[in-house]
XYZ file of C-alpha atoms in Angstrom:
351
model
C 0.000 0.000 0.000
C 1.330 3.433 -0.916
C 2.943 5.200 2.037
C 3.137 2.025 4.123
C 6.714 1.304 5.198
C 6.055 -2.442 5.510
C 4.631 -2.613 2.004
C 7.583 -0.696 0.582
C 10.011 -2.978 2.404
C 8.174 -6.068 1.177
C 8.210 -4.816 -2.403
C 11.926 -4.022 -2.239
C 12.767 -7.459 -0.819
C 10.724 -9.202 -3.480
C 12.316 -7.115 -6.239
C 15.855 -7.682 -4.979
C 15.572 -11.411 -4.287
C 13.516 -11.915 -7.440
C 16.382 -10.407 -9.393
C 18.822 -12.872 -7.848
C 16.459 -15.755 -8.646
C 16.150 -14.599 -12.246
C 19.940 -14.457 -12.492
C 20.196 -18.100 -11.399
C 17.488 -19.057 -13.888
C 19.216 -17.272 -16.756
C 22.599 -18.769 -15.917
C 21.063 -22.238 -15.732
C 19.322 -21.732 -19.063
C 22.568 -20.509 -20.608
C 24.367 -23.664 -19.469
C 21.560 -25.837 -20.793
C 21.771 -23.959 -24.089
C 25.481 -24.703 -24.210
C 24.719 -28.363 -23.552
C 21.805 -28.815 -25.953
C 22.373 -26.113 -28.559
C 18.877 -24.733 -27.918
C 16.478 -23.807 -25.152
C 13.403 -25.671 -26.401
C 12.347 -28.606 -24.249
C 12.634 -30.845 -27.307
C 16.256 -29.773 -27.853
C 17.205 -30.476 -24.244
C 15.380 -33.815 -24.272
C 17.148 -34.851 -27.480
C 20.558 -33.880 -26.102
C 19.910 -35.779 -22.882
C 18.901 -38.834 -24.863
C 22.132 -38.706 -26.851
C 24.220 -38.334 -23.689
C 27.823 -37.304 -24.194
C 30.658 -35.839 -22.189
C 28.820 -32.647 -21.286
C 26.323 -34.238 -18.909
C 27.934 -32.361 -16.008
C 27.013 -29.123 -17.773
C 23.389 -30.230 -17.883
C 23.468 -31.181 -14.194
C 24.892 -27.792 -13.220
C 22.462 -25.931 -15.470
C 19.525 -27.903 -14.127
C 20.676 -27.199 -10.572
C 20.775 -23.450 -11.197
C 17.307 -23.583 -12.739
C 16.142 -25.451 -9.628
C 17.542 -22.694 -7.405
C 15.711 -20.026 -9.401
C 12.444 -21.944 -9.333
C 12.993 -22.707 -5.639
C 12.722 -19.003 -4.929
C 9.511 -18.705 -6.931
C 7.796 -21.574 -5.105
C 9.179 -20.670 -1.630
C 11.244 -23.826 -1.213
C 13.572 -24.037 1.792
C 16.292 -22.680 1.907
C 15.145 -20.098 -0.667
C 12.045 -19.132 1.313
C 13.118 -16.315 3.629
C 11.436 -13.607 1.567
C 8.013 -15.220 1.915
C 6.877 -14.245 5.463
C 7.969 -10.604 5.154
C 6.516 -10.139 1.673
C 3.221 -11.851 2.548
C 2.969 -9.770 5.724
C 3.803 -6.464 4.081
C 1.780 -6.739 0.876
C -1.989 -6.053 0.779
C -3.995 -9.235 1.347
C -5.395 -9.349 -2.189
C -1.898 -9.015 -3.664
C -0.637 -11.657 -1.250
C -3.399 -13.992 -2.404
C -2.244 -13.567 -5.997
C 1.383 -14.180 -5.074
C 0.505 -17.237 -2.985
C -1.400 -18.853 -5.840
C -0.505 -17.630 -9.324
C 3.238 -17.251 -8.729
C 3.539 -20.603 -6.948
C 1.364 -22.403 -9.503
C 3.408 -21.012 -12.399
C 6.661 -21.949 -10.698
C 5.540 -25.498 -10.047
C 4.116 -25.872 -13.554
C 7.574 -25.113 -14.953
C 9.261 -27.328 -12.363
C 6.951 -30.251 -13.183
C 7.606 -29.914 -16.909
C 11.321 -29.496 -16.378
C 11.639 -32.410 -13.934
C 9.763 -34.762 -16.254
C 12.015 -33.699 -19.105
C 15.191 -34.340 -17.092
C 14.335 -37.905 -16.091
C 15.512 -40.632 -16.303
C 18.843 -39.288 -17.571
C 19.400 -36.839 -14.698
C 17.089 -38.335 -12.067
C 20.093 -39.742 -10.221
C 21.310 -36.180 -9.592
C 17.958 -34.536 -8.837
C 16.190 -37.262 -6.900
C 18.078 -37.272 -3.548
C 18.391 -33.481 -3.492
C 14.694 -32.867 -4.148
C 13.675 -35.543 -1.634
C 15.722 -33.852 1.099
C 14.419 -30.403 0.136
C 10.816 -31.651 0.172
C 11.151 -33.001 3.716
C 12.987 -29.883 4.894
C 10.486 -27.511 3.281
C 7.319 -29.073 4.681
C 8.826 -29.576 8.147
C 10.244 -26.067 8.527
C 7.040 -24.507 7.188
C 4.774 -26.368 9.590
C 6.947 -26.025 12.695
C 7.460 -22.273 12.317
C 3.750 -21.750 11.522
C 2.904 -23.124 14.975
C 4.397 -20.030 16.625
C 2.729 -17.349 14.470
C 0.266 -14.773 15.815
C -0.226 -13.079 12.449
C -2.712 -14.689 10.070
C -0.753 -13.585 7.008
C 2.536 -14.878 8.397
C 0.792 -18.106 9.368
C -0.402 -18.526 5.792
C 3.067 -17.606 4.528
C 4.668 -20.452 6.460
C 1.712 -22.629 5.488
C 2.473 -21.918 1.823
C 6.059 -23.016 2.427
C 4.777 -26.271 3.941
C 2.479 -26.826 0.957
C 5.455 -26.270 -1.329
C 7.036 -29.200 0.495
C 4.012 -31.407 -0.181
C 4.109 -30.449 -3.843
C 7.819 -31.232 -3.979
C 6.928 -34.753 -2.818
C 4.962 -35.071 -6.042
C 7.909 -33.816 -8.085
C 10.171 -36.312 -6.297
C 7.715 -39.070 -7.206
C 7.745 -37.845 -10.789
C 11.502 -38.418 -11.082
C 11.711 -41.420 -8.753
C 13.145 -44.746 -9.973
C 9.577 -46.097 -10.118
C 8.672 -43.444 -12.703
C 12.040 -43.537 -14.485
C 12.147 -44.816 -18.010
C 8.505 -43.846 -18.406
C 8.714 -43.946 -22.184
C 9.704 -47.619 -22.093
C 7.874 -48.992 -19.044
C 4.103 -49.070 -18.659
C 4.333 -49.175 -14.862
C 6.769 -46.271 -14.820
C 4.493 -44.229 -17.033
C 1.504 -44.981 -14.804
C 3.416 -43.863 -11.701
C 4.521 -40.688 -13.457
C 1.007 -39.914 -14.666
C -0.391 -40.546 -11.189
C 2.090 -38.086 -9.683
C 1.626 -35.511 -12.448
C -2.176 -35.477 -12.269
C -2.030 -35.332 -8.459
C 0.288 -32.325 -8.655
C -1.995 -30.416 -11.030
C -5.061 -31.223 -8.917
C -3.198 -30.097 -5.782
C -2.230 -26.797 -7.409
C -5.871 -26.109 -8.284
C -7.052 -27.009 -4.781
C -4.304 -24.944 -3.158
C -5.213 -21.920 -5.276
C -8.916 -22.115 -4.403
C -8.224 -22.474 -0.678
C -5.757 -19.614 -0.473
C -7.760 -17.215 -2.628
C -10.779 -17.795 -0.382
C -8.717 -17.215 2.769
C -6.963 -14.072 1.547
C -10.231 -12.759 0.114
C -11.757 -12.775 3.590
C -8.621 -11.384 5.236
C -8.568 -8.533 2.745
C -12.249 -7.757 3.258
C -11.963 -7.477 7.034
C -10.258 -4.779 9.056
C -10.679 -1.953 11.512
C -9.292 1.512 12.097
C -5.775 0.067 12.366
C -5.806 -1.490 8.925
C -5.891 -5.059 7.637
C -7.089 -8.042 9.654
C -3.808 -9.688 10.623
C -3.758 -10.361 14.385
C -5.227 -13.798 15.099
C -6.510 -12.832 18.559
C -8.571 -10.002 17.102
C -10.558 -12.534 15.089
C -12.222 -13.422 18.397
C -15.988 -13.643 18.006
C -15.900 -13.099 14.242
C -18.573 -15.784 13.880
C -20.972 -13.495 15.767
C -20.062 -10.244 14.038
C -19.576 -11.570 10.504
C -20.937 -15.151 10.314
C -20.540 -15.492 6.529
C -16.935 -14.281 6.570
C -16.135 -16.600 9.474
C -17.741 -19.576 7.725
C -15.827 -18.983 4.478
C -12.532 -18.579 6.335
C -13.301 -21.725 8.331
C -13.865 -23.723 5.137
C -10.569 -22.448 3.718
C -8.643 -23.293 6.893
C -10.180 -26.760 7.223
C -9.370 -27.473 3.593
C -5.779 -26.278 3.979
C -5.509 -28.642 6.950
C -6.701 -31.515 4.773
C -9.913 -32.212 6.678
C -12.588 -34.180 4.738
C -14.818 -33.539 2.868
C -12.840 -30.511 1.657
C -10.845 -30.491 -1.567
C -7.677 -30.130 0.500
C -8.198 -33.661 1.801
C -8.657 -35.124 -1.674
C -5.639 -33.278 -3.052
C -3.430 -34.735 -0.318
C -5.040 -38.148 -0.775
C -4.176 -38.201 -4.486
C -0.671 -36.882 -3.848
C 0.242 -39.243 -1.010
C -1.309 -42.154 -2.926
C 1.039 -41.422 -5.829
C 3.990 -41.277 -3.431
C 3.028 -44.659 -1.939
C 2.490 -46.121 -5.400
C 6.070 -45.206 -6.260
C 7.242 -47.125 -3.195
C 8.365 -43.995 -1.325
C 6.692 -45.046 1.927
C 8.998 -43.068 4.293
C 8.327 -39.840 2.380
C 4.576 -40.490 2.477
C 4.719 -41.070 6.251
C 6.661 -37.834 6.767
C 4.080 -36.002 4.656
C 1.172 -37.378 6.696
C 2.900 -36.478 9.985
C 3.453 -32.938 8.751
C -0.199 -32.697 7.729
C -1.227 -33.715 11.242
C 1.055 -31.046 12.722
C -0.547 -28.395 10.512
C -4.019 -29.176 11.846
C -3.143 -27.404 15.106
C -2.408 -23.967 13.706
C -5.281 -24.038 11.223
C -7.786 -25.039 13.910
C -6.398 -22.341 16.194
C -7.931 -19.724 13.896
C -11.309 -21.491 14.063
C -11.155 -21.710 17.858
C -10.554 -17.966 18.089
C -13.396 -17.154 15.679
C -16.002 -19.476 17.169
C -15.097 -20.051 20.816
C -13.763 -16.717 22.082
C -15.764 -13.666 23.047
C -15.673 -10.673 20.678
C -13.212 -7.910 21.482
C -13.995 -4.211 21.203
C -11.193 -3.665 18.713
C -11.966 -6.848 16.787
C -12.263 -6.919 13.027
C -15.668 -5.900 11.758
C -15.228 -5.154 8.051
C -16.589 -7.221 5.229
C -16.630 -5.879 1.668
C -19.649 -7.546 0.016
C -17.943 -8.189 -3.336
C -14.849 -9.735 -1.763
C -16.887 -11.832 0.662
C -19.168 -12.985 -2.161
C -16.241 -14.014 -4.356
C -14.602 -15.842 -1.453
C -17.899 -17.594 -0.698
C -18.073 -18.875 -4.287
C -14.544 -20.246 -3.909
C -15.533 -21.890 -0.616
C -18.441 -23.620 -2.365
C -16.021 -24.903 -5.015
C -13.741 -26.160 -2.248
C -16.637 -28.186 -0.860
C -17.920 -29.415 -4.229
C -14.507 -30.554 -5.454
C -13.958 -32.300 -2.150
C -17.179 -34.273 -2.526
C -16.929 -34.929 -6.287
C -13.295 -34.610 -7.424
C -13.189 -37.352 -10.063
C -13.978 -35.316 -13.173
C -11.449 -32.604 -12.322
C -8.826 -35.205 -11.447
C -9.361 -36.907 -14.810
C -9.032 -33.528 -16.531
C -5.749 -32.995 -14.670
C -4.517 -36.339 -16.006
C -5.409 -35.339 -19.579
C -3.617 -32.003 -19.188
C -0.525 -33.674 -17.758
C -0.375 -36.113 -20.666
C -0.545 -33.201 -23.097
C 2.291 -31.258 -21.492
C 4.485 -34.250 -20.660
C 4.433 -36.339 -23.830
């Protein structure tokens, strides 16, 4: 917001760190160009298939691309910008950054990871597996201590990046390797790819609904950010509280919300690939996250209203968020058609 020091600081941090991330991306692409003689996915895939003595160049280039994309998707250890930027930016802008930017980053990462396997899976697989575990664990543990709703959702987005990385790990796992030659490998890869796309859709709906409500609320001090001042929101603004509750329950993965089905598809793909330890770690992290999501609901529904509590509620924003909340419920109850569409889309972009 113009004139707000926090917003200016957040914008500067995002600009500066985004520039560094872009530099890593460009350097990685330059190395891949030197390896493949082109930047088209088909050129890189052809060069990887032919092999050669420059495979180290491809590994280094792919690693630099991973670093650049890691910033975009808030992957640990490239995540430190996320809490400050989410906290300082207006809620509606934060909602866009939490969904569109992350979805675009993961879409590229999914395409790129599928392209790089099985030739470079041996280099990417252990690194991404470790980063996935680190990202989801750090995100969930730090979120437990937050008193700001926007910072809570920032660390939550980091944790969700970890879950999504589990899908990418599955995509390049030995079980999915050689997908062009092995029917089973292709099925595992398709299962992971469709689960990732479905998860990205679910994640976007949940976060847009949550940030829509946060942006619509407020008082004389500004945006609705302090969790304790949500006390009694269910009495003052029952519709806003209900929509935010649906979003939080879905983010926690509680049935029958779409968040539950997205995690079910994702963890099922991980198990199908034989990555049982990673699936167990993902489930444990999901259980940890339930605490901080339910904390918001407890404050809204079980605490008495405060005099300086949030009382806003822009009708257009609340209405749009309510529509998203309905979609969250509908896709949780009947996800099959959308999941099949995700599979079709993945096949089109992967093969």
